[in-house]
Amino acid sequence: MTEYASYETVGDVAVVTLNDGKANAFGPNMIEAVNSLLDRAEAQEAKAVVLMGRPGLFSGGFDLKVIRGDDPEAARAMSLGGARLMMRLYGFPLPLVIAATGHAVALGAFCLLTGDYRVGTAGDFSIGLNETAIGMSLPPFGLMLANERLSKRHLSRAAIAATMFNPEEARDAGFLDEVVPADQLRDAALDKARSFTQLDGAAYASVKQGLRGEAIAAVNAGLDA
């Protein structure tokens, strides 16, 4: 466990929980912690991963203090690190179930779009991409994820108009696949992850790469440039 995220093994499933005690922001330390725990899941040969937040909050997005700080190189490094982490999650060779434990905003919402299956918590929570409301454009990785994962009926509202959705609306928009009561969320996510472990792991990874690899490679090439 770190001060940013914890790791637990439940059978063949690795559970990574974001919890920095604040906004679960994807700052440099959170990005490093999640990458380290994904490495651990692969090294320990887990068969699936559940990524979740703490009750009431999945993630508030990038650390805005770094973005708006007086060190542009730090902001750039964090942005690149976050983008690469999202592409790692989107192409992760193991089945990835994301449990949206509450609010998921900006990069937190993009993170939902990387999951193979997303279970959300019912309640008074906001999920969505607020970038244009705060004077920011969507980066290339975000445009790709939005275009590939969001419902075309809601794409303009979600990506351009910065519409925030409650969990049921977020399911219809494509941020989530299922919404359950808070006390059922962890079990629902674990049950879905266990169901994925019954599939052939090599074939699963191969098909995921076939469907997503070209888009991920194009985004990563832009980041490298």
PDB file of C-alpha atoms in Angstrom:
ATOM      1  CA  MET A   1       0.000   0.000   0.000  1.00  0.00           C
ATOM      2  CA  THR A   2       1.087   3.562  -0.727  1.00  0.00           C
ATOM      3  CA  GLU A   3      -0.445   6.830   0.421  1.00  0.00           C
ATOM      4  CA  TYR A   4      -2.102   7.037  -2.994  1.00  0.00           C
ATOM      5  CA  ALA A   5      -3.360   3.537  -3.829  1.00  0.00           C
ATOM      6  CA  SER A   6      -3.591   0.071  -2.326  1.00  0.00           C
ATOM      7  CA  TYR A   7      -3.343  -3.436  -3.719  1.00  0.00           C
ATOM      8  CA  GLU A   8      -5.240  -6.561  -2.731  1.00  0.00           C
ATOM      9  CA  THR A   9      -5.507 -10.025  -4.238  1.00  0.00           C
ATOM     10  CA  VAL A  10      -8.910 -11.736  -4.237  1.00  0.00           C
ATOM     11  CA  GLY A  11      -8.396 -15.132  -5.788  1.00  0.00           C
ATOM     12  CA  ASP A  12      -7.154 -14.530  -9.323  1.00  0.00           C
ATOM     13  CA  VAL A  13      -8.241 -10.876  -9.286  1.00  0.00           C
ATOM     14  CA  ALA A  14      -5.994  -7.940  -8.335  1.00  0.00           C
ATOM     15  CA  VAL A  15      -7.897  -5.044  -6.755  1.00  0.00           C
ATOM     16  CA  VAL A  16      -6.269  -1.609  -7.055  1.00  0.00           C
ATOM     17  CA  THR A  17      -7.953   1.086  -4.964  1.00  0.00           C
ATOM     18  CA  LEU A  18      -7.266   4.798  -5.457  1.00  0.00           C
ATOM     19  CA  ASN A  19      -7.347   6.692  -2.175  1.00  0.00           C
ATOM     20  CA  ASP A  20      -5.189   9.739  -1.548  1.00  0.00           C
ATOM     21  CA  GLY A  21      -7.609  11.071   1.064  1.00  0.00           C
ATOM     22  CA  LYS A  22      -8.428  14.026  -1.178  1.00  0.00           C
ATOM     23  CA  ALA A  23      -9.675  14.181  -4.763  1.00  0.00           C
ATOM     24  CA  ASN A  24      -7.930  11.013  -5.988  1.00  0.00           C
ATOM     25  CA  ALA A  25      -6.291  13.324  -8.501  1.00  0.00           C
ATOM     26  CA  PHE A  26      -3.970  11.854 -11.101  1.00  0.00           C
ATOM     27  CA  GLY A  27      -0.892  13.788 -10.086  1.00  0.00           C
ATOM     28  CA  PRO A  28       2.658  12.501 -10.594  1.00  0.00           C
ATOM     29  CA  ASN A  29       2.594  10.342  -7.462  1.00  0.00           C
ATOM     30  CA  MET A  30      -0.799   8.777  -8.198  1.00  0.00           C
ATOM     31  CA  ILE A  31       0.255   8.002 -11.769  1.00  0.00           C
ATOM     32  CA  GLU A  32       3.441   6.372 -10.514  1.00  0.00           C
ATOM     33  CA  ALA A  33       1.532   4.388  -7.872  1.00  0.00           C
ATOM     34  CA  VAL A  34      -1.034   3.018 -10.325  1.00  0.00           C
ATOM     35  CA  ASN A  35       1.634   2.038 -12.847  1.00  0.00           C
ATOM     36  CA  SER A  36       3.564   0.261 -10.089  1.00  0.00           C
ATOM     37  CA  LEU A  37       0.494  -1.688  -8.981  1.00  0.00           C
ATOM     38  CA  LEU A  38      -0.353  -2.649 -12.566  1.00  0.00           C
ATOM     39  CA  ASP A  39       3.218  -3.950 -12.859  1.00  0.00           C
ATOM     40  CA  ARG A  40       2.608  -5.961  -9.690  1.00  0.00           C
ATOM     41  CA  ALA A  41      -0.614  -7.458 -11.063  1.00  0.00           C
ATOM     42  CA  GLU A  42       1.174  -8.588 -14.210  1.00  0.00           C
ATOM     43  CA  ALA A  43       4.211  -9.914 -12.306  1.00  0.00           C
ATOM     44  CA  GLN A  44       2.032 -11.901  -9.920  1.00  0.00           C
ATOM     45  CA  GLU A  45       0.090 -13.317 -12.862  1.00  0.00           C
ATOM     46  CA  ALA A  46      -3.320 -12.045 -11.845  1.00  0.00           C
ATOM     47  CA  LYS A  47      -5.992 -13.014 -14.348  1.00  0.00           C
ATOM     48  CA  ALA A  48      -8.015  -9.788 -14.090  1.00  0.00           C
ATOM     49  CA  VAL A  49      -7.831  -6.360 -12.438  1.00  0.00           C
ATOM     50  CA  VAL A  50     -10.467  -4.294 -10.647  1.00  0.00           C
ATOM     51  CA  LEU A  51      -9.661  -0.579 -10.416  1.00  0.00           C
ATOM     52  CA  MET A  52     -11.783   1.384  -7.963  1.00  0.00           C
ATOM     53  CA  GLY A  53     -11.856   4.517  -5.837  1.00  0.00           C
ATOM     54  CA  ARG A  54     -12.942   5.120  -2.280  1.00  0.00           C
ATOM     55  CA  PRO A  55     -16.642   5.419  -1.343  1.00  0.00           C
ATOM     56  CA  GLY A  56     -18.167   8.525  -2.910  1.00  0.00           C
ATOM     57  CA  LEU A  57     -15.276   9.344  -5.229  1.00  0.00           C
ATOM     58  CA  PHE A  58     -13.524   7.626  -8.089  1.00  0.00           C
ATOM     59  CA  SER A  59     -11.332  10.500  -9.302  1.00  0.00           C
ATOM     60  CA  GLY A  60     -11.515  14.249  -9.832  1.00  0.00           C
ATOM     61  CA  GLY A  61      -9.074  14.120 -12.772  1.00  0.00           C
ATOM     62  CA  PHE A  62      -5.615  15.592 -13.209  1.00  0.00           C
ATOM     63  CA  ASP A  63      -4.058  17.512 -10.325  1.00  0.00           C
ATOM     64  CA  LEU A  64      -5.026  21.067 -11.260  1.00  0.00           C
ATOM     65  CA  LYS A  65      -2.492  22.523  -8.835  1.00  0.00           C
ATOM     66  CA  VAL A  66       0.251  21.099 -11.041  1.00  0.00           C
ATOM     67  CA  ILE A  67      -1.447  22.124 -14.293  1.00  0.00           C
ATOM     68  CA  ARG A  68      -1.942  25.704 -13.099  1.00  0.00           C
ATOM     69  CA  GLY A  69       1.323  25.925 -11.170  1.00  0.00           C
ATOM     70  CA  ASP A  70       4.440  27.851 -12.058  1.00  0.00           C
ATOM     71  CA  ASP A  71       6.370  24.849 -13.405  1.00  0.00           C
ATOM     72  CA  PRO A  72       5.284  24.183 -17.006  1.00  0.00           C
ATOM     73  CA  GLU A  73       7.677  21.248 -17.339  1.00  0.00           C
ATOM     74  CA  ALA A  74       6.082  19.529 -14.343  1.00  0.00           C
ATOM     75  CA  ALA A  75       2.641  20.119 -15.833  1.00  0.00           C
ATOM     76  CA  ARG A  76       3.747  18.747 -19.178  1.00  0.00           C
ATOM     77  CA  ALA A  77       5.346  15.676 -17.590  1.00  0.00           C
ATOM     78  CA  MET A  78       2.190  14.968 -15.599  1.00  0.00           C
ATOM     79  CA  SER A  79      -0.014  15.360 -18.657  1.00  0.00           C
ATOM     80  CA  LEU A  80       2.150  12.989 -20.671  1.00  0.00           C
ATOM     81  CA  GLY A  81       2.284  10.504 -17.803  1.00  0.00           C
ATOM     82  CA  GLY A  82      -1.475  10.568 -17.404  1.00  0.00           C
ATOM     83  CA  ALA A  83      -2.043  10.104 -21.120  1.00  0.00           C
ATOM     84  CA  ARG A  84       0.346   7.152 -21.230  1.00  0.00           C
ATOM     85  CA  LEU A  85      -1.362   5.611 -18.202  1.00  0.00           C
ATOM     86  CA  MET A  86      -4.756   5.891 -19.893  1.00  0.00           C
ATOM     87  CA  MET A  87      -3.378   4.196 -22.980  1.00  0.00           C
ATOM     88  CA  ARG A  88      -1.830   1.478 -20.814  1.00  0.00           C
ATOM     89  CA  LEU A  89      -5.178   0.866 -19.150  1.00  0.00           C
ATOM     90  CA  TYR A  90      -7.059   0.865 -22.478  1.00  0.00           C
ATOM     91  CA  GLY A  91      -4.698  -1.730 -23.906  1.00  0.00           C
ATOM     92  CA  PHE A  92      -4.016  -3.629 -20.664  1.00  0.00           C
ATOM     93  CA  PRO A  93      -3.627  -7.313 -21.561  1.00  0.00           C
ATOM     94  CA  LEU A  94      -5.638  -8.487 -18.535  1.00  0.00           C
ATOM     95  CA  PRO A  95      -9.392  -7.922 -18.269  1.00  0.00           C
ATOM     96  CA  LEU A  96      -9.945  -4.554 -16.587  1.00  0.00           C
ATOM     97  CA  VAL A  97     -13.109  -3.864 -14.582  1.00  0.00           C
ATOM     98  CA  ILE A  98     -13.531  -0.351 -13.202  1.00  0.00           C
ATOM     99  CA  ALA A  99     -15.724   0.319 -10.186  1.00  0.00           C
ATOM    100  CA  ALA A 100     -16.854   3.947 -10.235  1.00  0.00           C
ATOM    101  CA  THR A 101     -17.361   4.491  -6.511  1.00  0.00           C
ATOM    102  CA  GLY A 102     -18.797   7.995  -6.924  1.00  0.00           C
ATOM    103  CA  HIS A 103     -17.827  11.162  -8.763  1.00  0.00           C
ATOM    104  CA  ALA A 104     -15.655  10.714 -11.880  1.00  0.00           C
ATOM    105  CA  VAL A 105     -14.695  13.969 -13.570  1.00  0.00           C
ATOM    106  CA  ALA A 106     -12.340  14.916 -16.425  1.00  0.00           C
ATOM    107  CA  LEU A 107      -9.462  12.394 -16.419  1.00  0.00           C
ATOM    108  CA  GLY A 108     -11.471  10.365 -13.910  1.00  0.00           C
ATOM    109  CA  ALA A 109     -14.204  10.013 -16.525  1.00  0.00           C
ATOM    110  CA  PHE A 110     -11.688   9.258 -19.260  1.00  0.00           C
ATOM    111  CA  CYS A 111     -10.348   6.520 -17.019  1.00  0.00           C
ATOM    112  CA  LEU A 112     -13.806   4.931 -17.024  1.00  0.00           C
ATOM    113  CA  LEU A 113     -13.653   4.840 -20.803  1.00  0.00           C
ATOM    114  CA  THR A 114     -10.526   2.639 -20.654  1.00  0.00           C
ATOM    115  CA  GLY A 115     -12.255  -0.186 -18.793  1.00  0.00           C
ATOM    116  CA  ASP A 116     -13.500  -3.381 -20.384  1.00  0.00           C
ATOM    117  CA  TYR A 117     -16.497  -3.240 -18.049  1.00  0.00           C
ATOM    118  CA  ARG A 118     -17.551  -0.340 -15.799  1.00  0.00           C
ATOM    119  CA  VAL A 119     -19.799  -0.674 -12.748  1.00  0.00           C
ATOM    120  CA  GLY A 120     -21.050   2.548 -11.183  1.00  0.00           C
ATOM    121  CA  THR A 121     -22.493   3.463  -7.803  1.00  0.00           C
ATOM    122  CA  ALA A 122     -26.093   4.634  -7.732  1.00  0.00           C
ATOM    123  CA  GLY A 123     -26.545   7.996  -6.054  1.00  0.00           C
ATOM    124  CA  ASP A 124     -26.135  11.725  -6.389  1.00  0.00           C
ATOM    125  CA  PHE A 125     -22.840  11.628  -8.258  1.00  0.00           C
ATOM    126  CA  SER A 126     -21.474  13.479 -11.292  1.00  0.00           C
ATOM    127  CA  ILE A 127     -19.685  11.769 -14.156  1.00  0.00           C
ATOM    128  CA  GLY A 128     -18.403  13.548 -17.207  1.00  0.00           C
ATOM    129  CA  LEU A 129     -15.885  15.619 -19.105  1.00  0.00           C
ATOM    130  CA  ASN A 130     -15.887  19.211 -17.856  1.00  0.00           C
ATOM    131  CA  GLU A 131     -12.874  20.402 -19.840  1.00  0.00           C
ATOM    132  CA  THR A 132     -14.621  22.936 -22.083  1.00  0.00           C
ATOM    133  CA  ALA A 133     -16.389  24.385 -19.041  1.00  0.00           C
ATOM    134  CA  ILE A 134     -13.030  25.213 -17.438  1.00  0.00           C
ATOM    135  CA  GLY A 135     -11.322  26.510 -20.562  1.00  0.00           C
ATOM    136  CA  MET A 136      -9.504  23.371 -21.654  1.00  0.00           C
ATOM    137  CA  SER A 137      -9.658  21.360 -24.863  1.00  0.00           C
ATOM    138  CA  LEU A 138      -9.694  17.578 -25.023  1.00  0.00           C
ATOM    139  CA  PRO A 139      -6.268  16.044 -25.684  1.00  0.00           C
ATOM    140  CA  PRO A 140      -5.832  13.541 -28.527  1.00  0.00           C
ATOM    141  CA  PHE A 141      -6.056  10.524 -26.220  1.00  0.00           C
ATOM    142  CA  GLY A 142      -9.299  11.911 -24.784  1.00  0.00           C
ATOM    143  CA  LEU A 143     -10.804  12.562 -28.195  1.00  0.00           C
ATOM    144  CA  MET A 144      -9.978   8.995 -29.205  1.00  0.00           C
ATOM    145  CA  LEU A 145     -11.491   7.453 -26.074  1.00  0.00           C
ATOM    146  CA  ALA A 146     -14.615   9.599 -26.295  1.00  0.00           C
ATOM    147  CA  ASN A 147     -15.124   8.800 -29.952  1.00  0.00           C
ATOM    148  CA  GLU A 148     -14.601   5.057 -29.470  1.00  0.00           C
ATOM    149  CA  ARG A 149     -16.480   4.481 -26.208  1.00  0.00           C
ATOM    150  CA  LEU A 150     -19.255   7.043 -25.838  1.00  0.00           C
ATOM    151  CA  SER A 151     -22.694   6.672 -27.359  1.00  0.00           C
ATOM    152  CA  LYS A 152     -22.949   8.668 -30.576  1.00  0.00           C
ATOM    153  CA  ARG A 153     -26.273  10.024 -29.285  1.00  0.00           C
ATOM    154  CA  HIS A 154     -24.477  11.684 -26.391  1.00  0.00           C
ATOM    155  CA  LEU A 155     -21.023  12.368 -27.849  1.00  0.00           C
ATOM    156  CA  SER A 156     -21.502  16.067 -28.591  1.00  0.00           C
ATOM    157  CA  ARG A 157     -23.153  16.751 -25.236  1.00  0.00           C
ATOM    158  CA  ALA A 158     -20.470  14.850 -23.352  1.00  0.00           C
ATOM    159  CA  ALA A 159     -17.317  15.888 -25.185  1.00  0.00           C
ATOM    160  CA  ILE A 160     -18.155  19.349 -26.527  1.00  0.00           C
ATOM    161  CA  ALA A 161     -20.829  20.723 -24.186  1.00  0.00           C
ATOM    162  CA  ALA A 162     -19.235  19.454 -20.932  1.00  0.00           C
ATOM    163  CA  THR A 163     -22.489  17.835 -19.800  1.00  0.00           C
ATOM    164  CA  MET A 164     -22.273  16.153 -16.419  1.00  0.00           C
ATOM    165  CA  PHE A 165     -24.325  12.994 -15.998  1.00  0.00           C
ATOM    166  CA  ASN A 166     -25.719  11.168 -12.998  1.00  0.00           C
ATOM    167  CA  PRO A 167     -24.818   7.439 -12.890  1.00  0.00           C
ATOM    168  CA  GLU A 168     -27.917   6.227 -14.765  1.00  0.00           C
ATOM    169  CA  GLU A 169     -27.441   8.890 -17.430  1.00  0.00           C
ATOM    170  CA  ALA A 170     -23.739   8.016 -17.571  1.00  0.00           C
ATOM    171  CA  ARG A 171     -24.653   4.409 -18.301  1.00  0.00           C
ATOM    172  CA  ASP A 172     -26.783   5.504 -21.236  1.00  0.00           C
ATOM    173  CA  ALA A 173     -24.030   7.840 -22.451  1.00  0.00           C
ATOM    174  CA  GLY A 174     -21.393   5.092 -22.406  1.00  0.00           C
ATOM    175  CA  PHE A 175     -19.295   5.935 -19.358  1.00  0.00           C
ATOM    176  CA  LEU A 176     -20.730   2.949 -17.460  1.00  0.00           C
ATOM    177  CA  ASP A 177     -22.122  -0.484 -18.285  1.00  0.00           C
ATOM    178  CA  GLU A 178     -24.039  -1.109 -15.059  1.00  0.00           C
ATOM    179  CA  VAL A 179     -25.211   0.829 -12.004  1.00  0.00           C
ATOM    180  CA  VAL A 180     -25.727  -0.851  -8.626  1.00  0.00           C
ATOM    181  CA  PRO A 181     -26.293   0.268  -5.019  1.00  0.00           C
ATOM    182  CA  ALA A 182     -23.120   1.280  -3.190  1.00  0.00           C
ATOM    183  CA  ASP A 183     -23.166  -1.767  -0.914  1.00  0.00           C
ATOM    184  CA  GLN A 184     -23.184  -4.060  -3.951  1.00  0.00           C
ATOM    185  CA  LEU A 185     -20.502  -2.317  -6.006  1.00  0.00           C
ATOM    186  CA  ARG A 186     -17.397  -4.203  -4.919  1.00  0.00           C
ATOM    187  CA  ASP A 187     -19.067  -7.600  -5.229  1.00  0.00           C
ATOM    188  CA  ALA A 188     -20.510  -6.712  -8.640  1.00  0.00           C
ATOM    189  CA  ALA A 189     -17.086  -5.639  -9.911  1.00  0.00           C
ATOM    190  CA  LEU A 190     -15.406  -8.770  -8.532  1.00  0.00           C
ATOM    191  CA  ASP A 191     -18.097 -11.025 -10.002  1.00  0.00           C
ATOM    192  CA  LYS A 192     -17.601  -9.484 -13.445  1.00  0.00           C
ATOM    193  CA  ALA A 193     -13.813  -9.774 -13.144  1.00  0.00           C
ATOM    194  CA  ARG A 194     -14.126 -13.440 -12.130  1.00  0.00           C
ATOM    195  CA  SER A 195     -16.332 -14.085 -15.151  1.00  0.00           C
ATOM    196  CA  PHE A 196     -13.600 -12.666 -17.395  1.00  0.00           C
ATOM    197  CA  THR A 197     -11.022 -15.019 -15.849  1.00  0.00           C
ATOM    198  CA  GLN A 198     -12.974 -17.933 -17.329  1.00  0.00           C
ATOM    199  CA  LEU A 199     -12.019 -16.780 -20.817  1.00  0.00           C
ATOM    200  CA  ASP A 200      -8.766 -17.701 -22.500  1.00  0.00           C
ATOM    201  CA  GLY A 201      -6.320 -15.019 -21.370  1.00  0.00           C
ATOM    202  CA  ALA A 202      -4.104 -15.069 -24.447  1.00  0.00           C
ATOM    203  CA  ALA A 203      -7.064 -14.835 -26.802  1.00  0.00           C
ATOM    204  CA  TYR A 204      -8.592 -12.042 -24.719  1.00  0.00           C
ATOM    205  CA  ALA A 205      -5.399  -9.996 -24.904  1.00  0.00           C
ATOM    206  CA  SER A 206      -5.023 -10.669 -28.615  1.00  0.00           C
ATOM    207  CA  VAL A 207      -8.534  -9.545 -29.512  1.00  0.00           C
ATOM    208  CA  LYS A 208      -8.236  -6.439 -27.327  1.00  0.00           C
ATOM    209  CA  GLN A 209      -4.974  -5.547 -29.056  1.00  0.00           C
ATOM    210  CA  GLY A 210      -6.555  -6.154 -32.447  1.00  0.00           C
ATOM    211  CA  LEU A 211      -9.446  -3.833 -31.689  1.00  0.00           C
ATOM    212  CA  ARG A 212      -7.571  -1.085 -29.844  1.00  0.00           C
ATOM    213  CA  GLY A 213      -3.884  -1.415 -30.692  1.00  0.00           C
ATOM    214  CA  GLU A 214      -3.826   0.797 -33.777  1.00  0.00           C
ATOM    215  CA  ALA A 215      -5.572   3.699 -32.041  1.00  0.00           C
ATOM    216  CA  ILE A 216      -3.353   3.350 -28.960  1.00  0.00           C
ATOM    217  CA  ALA A 217      -0.219   3.272 -31.108  1.00  0.00           C
ATOM    218  CA  ALA A 218      -1.275   6.432 -32.917  1.00  0.00           C
ATOM    219  CA  VAL A 219      -1.847   8.269 -29.630  1.00  0.00           C
ATOM    220  CA  ASN A 220       1.449   7.059 -28.159  1.00  0.00           C
ATOM    221  CA  ALA A 221       3.304   8.107 -31.315  1.00  0.00           C
ATOM    222  CA  GLY A 222       1.949  11.616 -30.861  1.00  0.00           C
ATOM    223  CA  LEU A 223       3.033  11.642 -27.244  1.00  0.00           C
ATOM    224  CA  ASP A 224       6.513  10.497 -28.169  1.00  0.00           C
ATOM    225  CA  ALA A 225       6.750  13.273 -30.750  1.00  0.00           C
TER     226      ALA A 225
END
